[in-house]
CSV table of C-alpha atoms in Angstrom, one decimal:
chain,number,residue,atom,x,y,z
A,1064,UNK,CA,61.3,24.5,26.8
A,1065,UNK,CA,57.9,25.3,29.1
A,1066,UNK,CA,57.2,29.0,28.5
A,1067,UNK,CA,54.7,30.6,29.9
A,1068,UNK,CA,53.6,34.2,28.7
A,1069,UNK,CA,50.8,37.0,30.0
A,1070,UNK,CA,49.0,38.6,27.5
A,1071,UNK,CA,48.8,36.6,24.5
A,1072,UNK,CA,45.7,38.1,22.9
A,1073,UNK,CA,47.5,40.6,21.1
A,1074,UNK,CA,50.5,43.2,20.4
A,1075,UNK,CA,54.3,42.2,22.4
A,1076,UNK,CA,52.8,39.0,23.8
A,1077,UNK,CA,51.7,37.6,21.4
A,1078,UNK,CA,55.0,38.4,18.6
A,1079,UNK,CA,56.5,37.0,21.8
A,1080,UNK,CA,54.6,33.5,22.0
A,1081,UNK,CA,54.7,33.3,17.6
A,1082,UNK,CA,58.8,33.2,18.1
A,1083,UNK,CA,59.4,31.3,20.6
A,1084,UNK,CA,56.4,29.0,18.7
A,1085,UNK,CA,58.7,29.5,15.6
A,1086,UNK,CA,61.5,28.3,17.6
A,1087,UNK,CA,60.1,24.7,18.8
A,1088,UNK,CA,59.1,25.4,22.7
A,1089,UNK,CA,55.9,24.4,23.8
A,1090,UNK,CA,54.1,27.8,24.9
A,1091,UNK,CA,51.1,28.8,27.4
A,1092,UNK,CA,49.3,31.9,27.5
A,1093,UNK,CA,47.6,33.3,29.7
A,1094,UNK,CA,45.0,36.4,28.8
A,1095,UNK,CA,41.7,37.8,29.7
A,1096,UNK,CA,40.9,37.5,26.3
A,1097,UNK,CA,40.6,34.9,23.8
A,1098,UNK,CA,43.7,34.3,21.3
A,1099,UNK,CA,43.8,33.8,18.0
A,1100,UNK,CA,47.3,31.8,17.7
A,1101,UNK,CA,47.0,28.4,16.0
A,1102,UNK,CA,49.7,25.8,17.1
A,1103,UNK,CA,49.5,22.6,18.1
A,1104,UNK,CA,51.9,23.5,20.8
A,1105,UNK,CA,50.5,26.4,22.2
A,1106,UNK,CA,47.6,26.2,24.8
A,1107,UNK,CA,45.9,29.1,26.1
A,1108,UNK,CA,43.8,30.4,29.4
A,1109,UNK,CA,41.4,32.7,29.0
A,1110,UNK,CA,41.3,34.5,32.7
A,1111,UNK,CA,41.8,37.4,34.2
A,1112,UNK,CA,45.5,37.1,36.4
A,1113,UNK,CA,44.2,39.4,39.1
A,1114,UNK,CA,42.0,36.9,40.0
A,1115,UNK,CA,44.8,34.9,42.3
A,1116,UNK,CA,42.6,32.2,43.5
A,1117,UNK,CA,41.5,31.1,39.9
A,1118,UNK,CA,45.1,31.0,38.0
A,1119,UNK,CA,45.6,27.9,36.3
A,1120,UNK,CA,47.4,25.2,37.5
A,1121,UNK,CA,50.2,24.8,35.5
A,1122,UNK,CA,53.7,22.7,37.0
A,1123,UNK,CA,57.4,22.7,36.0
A,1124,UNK,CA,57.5,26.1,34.1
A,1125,UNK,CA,60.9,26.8,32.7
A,1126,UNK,CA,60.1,30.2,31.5
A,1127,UNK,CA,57.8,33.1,32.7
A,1128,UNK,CA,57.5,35.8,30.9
A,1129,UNK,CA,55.0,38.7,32.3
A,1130,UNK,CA,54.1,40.5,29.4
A,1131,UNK,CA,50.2,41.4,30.7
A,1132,UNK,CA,49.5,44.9,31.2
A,1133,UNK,CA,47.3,48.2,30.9
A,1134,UNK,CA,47.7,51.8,31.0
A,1135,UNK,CA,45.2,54.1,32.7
A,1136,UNK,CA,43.3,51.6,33.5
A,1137,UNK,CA,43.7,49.8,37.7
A,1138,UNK,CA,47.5,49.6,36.9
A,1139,UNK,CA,49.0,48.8,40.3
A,1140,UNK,CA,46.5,46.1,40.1
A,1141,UNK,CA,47.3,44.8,37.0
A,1142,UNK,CA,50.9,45.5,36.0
A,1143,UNK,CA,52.5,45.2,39.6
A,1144,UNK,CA,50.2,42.8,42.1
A,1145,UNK,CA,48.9,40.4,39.1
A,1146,UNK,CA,52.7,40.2,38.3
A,1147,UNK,CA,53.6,39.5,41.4
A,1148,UNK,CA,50.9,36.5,41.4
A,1149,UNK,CA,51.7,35.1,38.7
A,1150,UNK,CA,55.8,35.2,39.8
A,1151,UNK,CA,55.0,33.9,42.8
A,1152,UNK,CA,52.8,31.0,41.4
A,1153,UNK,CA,54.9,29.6,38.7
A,1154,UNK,CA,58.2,31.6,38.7
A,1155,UNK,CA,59.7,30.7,42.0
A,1156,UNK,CA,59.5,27.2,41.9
A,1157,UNK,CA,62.9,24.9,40.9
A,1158,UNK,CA,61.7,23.8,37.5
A,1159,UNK,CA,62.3,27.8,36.5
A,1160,UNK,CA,65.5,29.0,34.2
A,1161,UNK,CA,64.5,32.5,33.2
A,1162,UNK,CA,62.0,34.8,34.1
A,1163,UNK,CA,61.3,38.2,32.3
A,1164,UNK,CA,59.1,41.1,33.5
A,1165,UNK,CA,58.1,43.6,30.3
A,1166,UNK,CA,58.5,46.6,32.2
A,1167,UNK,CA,58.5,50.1,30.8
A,1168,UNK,CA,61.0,53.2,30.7
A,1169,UNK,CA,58.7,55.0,32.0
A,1170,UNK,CA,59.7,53.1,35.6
A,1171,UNK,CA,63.0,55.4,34.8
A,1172,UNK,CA,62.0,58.7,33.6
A,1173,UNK,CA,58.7,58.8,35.4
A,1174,UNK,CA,57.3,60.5,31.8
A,1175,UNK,CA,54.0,58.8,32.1
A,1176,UNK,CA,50.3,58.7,33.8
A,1177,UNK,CA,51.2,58.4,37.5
A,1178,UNK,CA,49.7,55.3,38.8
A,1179,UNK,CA,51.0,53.8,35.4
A,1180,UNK,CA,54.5,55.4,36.2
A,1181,UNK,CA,54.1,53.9,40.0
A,1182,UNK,CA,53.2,49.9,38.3
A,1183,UNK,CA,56.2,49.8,36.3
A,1184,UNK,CA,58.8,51.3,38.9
A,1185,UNK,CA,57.4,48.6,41.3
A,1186,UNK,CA,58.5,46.4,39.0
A,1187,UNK,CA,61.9,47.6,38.5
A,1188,UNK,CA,62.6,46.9,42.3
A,1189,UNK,CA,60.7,43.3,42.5
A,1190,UNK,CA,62.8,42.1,39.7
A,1191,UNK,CA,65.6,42.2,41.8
A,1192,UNK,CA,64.1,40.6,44.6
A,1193,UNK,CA,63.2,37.7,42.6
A,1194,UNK,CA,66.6,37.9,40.7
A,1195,UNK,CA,67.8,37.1,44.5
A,1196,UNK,CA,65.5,34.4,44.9
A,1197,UNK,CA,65.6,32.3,42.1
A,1198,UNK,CA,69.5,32.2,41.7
A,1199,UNK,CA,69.5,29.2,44.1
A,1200,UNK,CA,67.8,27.3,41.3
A,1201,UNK,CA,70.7,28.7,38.7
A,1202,UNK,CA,67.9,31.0,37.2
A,1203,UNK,CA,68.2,34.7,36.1
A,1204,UNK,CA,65.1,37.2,36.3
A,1205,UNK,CA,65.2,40.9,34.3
A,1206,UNK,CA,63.1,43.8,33.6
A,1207,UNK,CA,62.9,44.6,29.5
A,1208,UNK,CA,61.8,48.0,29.7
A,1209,UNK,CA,60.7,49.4,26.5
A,1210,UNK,CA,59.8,52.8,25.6
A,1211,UNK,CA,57.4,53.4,22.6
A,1212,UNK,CA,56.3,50.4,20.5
A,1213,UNK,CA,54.0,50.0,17.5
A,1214,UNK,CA,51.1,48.6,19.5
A,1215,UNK,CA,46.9,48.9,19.8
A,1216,UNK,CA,47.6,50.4,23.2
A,1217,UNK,CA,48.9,53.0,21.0
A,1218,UNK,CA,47.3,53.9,18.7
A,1219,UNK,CA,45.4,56.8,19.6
A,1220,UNK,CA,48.4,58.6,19.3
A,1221,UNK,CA,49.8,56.5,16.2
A,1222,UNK,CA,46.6,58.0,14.4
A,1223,UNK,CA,46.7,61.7,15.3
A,1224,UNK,CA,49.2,62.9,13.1
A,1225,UNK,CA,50.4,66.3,14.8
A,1226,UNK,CA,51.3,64.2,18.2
A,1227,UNK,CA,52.9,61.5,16.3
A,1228,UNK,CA,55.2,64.3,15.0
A,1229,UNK,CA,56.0,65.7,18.8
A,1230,UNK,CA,56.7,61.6,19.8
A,1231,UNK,CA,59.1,60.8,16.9
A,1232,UNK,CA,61.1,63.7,17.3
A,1233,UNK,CA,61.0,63.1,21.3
A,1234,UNK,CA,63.6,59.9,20.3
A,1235,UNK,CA,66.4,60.4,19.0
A,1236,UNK,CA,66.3,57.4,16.7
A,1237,UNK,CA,63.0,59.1,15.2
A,1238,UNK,CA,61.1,55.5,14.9
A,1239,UNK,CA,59.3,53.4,18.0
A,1240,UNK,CA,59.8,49.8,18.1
A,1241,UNK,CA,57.9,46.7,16.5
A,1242,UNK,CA,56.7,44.3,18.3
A,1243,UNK,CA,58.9,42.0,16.6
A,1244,UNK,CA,62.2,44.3,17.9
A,1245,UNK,CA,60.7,43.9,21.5
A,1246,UNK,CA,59.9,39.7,21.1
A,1247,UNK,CA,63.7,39.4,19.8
A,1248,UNK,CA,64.9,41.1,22.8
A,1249,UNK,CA,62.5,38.8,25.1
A,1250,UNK,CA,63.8,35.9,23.4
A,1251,UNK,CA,67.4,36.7,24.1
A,1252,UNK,CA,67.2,37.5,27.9
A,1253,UNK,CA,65.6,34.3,28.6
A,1254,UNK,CA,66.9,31.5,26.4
A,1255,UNK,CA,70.3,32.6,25.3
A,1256,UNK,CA,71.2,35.2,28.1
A,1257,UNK,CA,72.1,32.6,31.4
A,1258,UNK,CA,74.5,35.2,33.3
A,1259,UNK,CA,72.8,38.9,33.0
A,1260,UNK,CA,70.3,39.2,36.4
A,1261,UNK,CA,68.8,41.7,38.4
A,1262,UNK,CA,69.2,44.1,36.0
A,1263,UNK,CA,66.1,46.2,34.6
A,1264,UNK,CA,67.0,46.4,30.4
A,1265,UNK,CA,65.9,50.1,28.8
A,1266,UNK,CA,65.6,49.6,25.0
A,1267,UNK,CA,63.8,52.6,24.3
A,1268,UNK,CA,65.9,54.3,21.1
A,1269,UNK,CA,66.9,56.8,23.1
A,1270,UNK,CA,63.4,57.7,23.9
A,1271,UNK,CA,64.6,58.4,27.6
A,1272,UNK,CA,67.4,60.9,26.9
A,1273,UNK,CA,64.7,63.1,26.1
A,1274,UNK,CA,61.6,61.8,28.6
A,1275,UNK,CA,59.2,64.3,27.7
A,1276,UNK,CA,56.1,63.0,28.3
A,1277,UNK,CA,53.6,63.7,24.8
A,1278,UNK,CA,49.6,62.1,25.0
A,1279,UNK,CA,46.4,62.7,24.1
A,1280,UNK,CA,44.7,65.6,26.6
């Protein structure tokens, strides 16, 4: 199949764009930065997806996943608008079977920066809408809302030893998630899920049981 993924350059998105590489679809990313995947089918953009008048033009895509995002840094911008671009672009459209917003249980618990909170819990409600939209082409469209995952993102609290304690015993399965966990999970809701829609997926570890809210100061 078509698959086309945000933010490719590194961490979920790209473990994302290696397995479904791995599993013989023909992949596109889309990133501000550069990627360092080799495939002869994967092709990459290097732009910036806020920038709505410059996306790519890019026809009959059978799955979108939005994985782009940021924390802290213009995250309405970035993690809900953008995402809403890029939907609206090449998601709603009749070619589409699946689409998949990486979301965040932090849209949930609201145990987060605020503005970063705000992003994700936009996207919790405009997956639905889309769910709505695109059933008329037999699609389905979730949220996969992780908690913590072993990413760069996070490593400034991966590092620091005495906050890493705090986190781990903030979940209840005492371990955060690999970006490998997360890609199986993206994998699932869009190619072999084909009846689950509308709905907003916490896999978290338990991480949201707790939702206390440990960072850097």
């Amino acid at each position: 199949m078509k698959v086309l993924i945000t933010g490719t350059s590194q961490g979920i998105g790209r473990a994302i764009a290696e397995l479904f590489l791995a599993e013989g679809h023909d992949v596109i990313g889309i990133d501000r930065q550069q990627s360092t995947i080799e495939n002869e089918k994967y092709r990459h953009y290097t732009c910036d997806i806020r920038d709505k008048e410059n996306l790519p033009e890019i026809s009959d895509v059978e799955i979108l996943i939005n994985n782009a995002g940021t924390q802290n840094e213009d995250d309405i911008d970035i993690n809900l608008k953008a995402l809403i671009y890029i939907t609206e672009k090449y998601g709603v459209q009749k070619s589409i079977r699946s689409i998949l917003n990486i979301g965040s249980a932090s849209a949930h618990t609201g145990a987060e920066f605020p503005e970063y909170c705000a992003s994700k819990g936009g996207v919790v409600a405009y997956t639905k809408n889309t769910a709505k939209r695109v059933a008329q082409y037999g699609a389905t469209c979730n949220s996969l809302d992780p908690g913590g995952v072993l990413t760069p993102l996070n490593e400034c609290v991966m590092n620091d030893p005495l906050l890493w304690e705090q986190i781990i015993n903030e979940t209840p399965l005492r371990k955060w998630a690999t970006v490998g966990e997360i890609a199986q999970w993206a994998y699932f809701l869009t190619v072999t899920n084909s009846f689950c829609t509308g709905q907003n997926i916490v896999v978290d570890g338990g991480e949201s049981i707790n939702h206390n809210f440990v960072w850097v100061e």
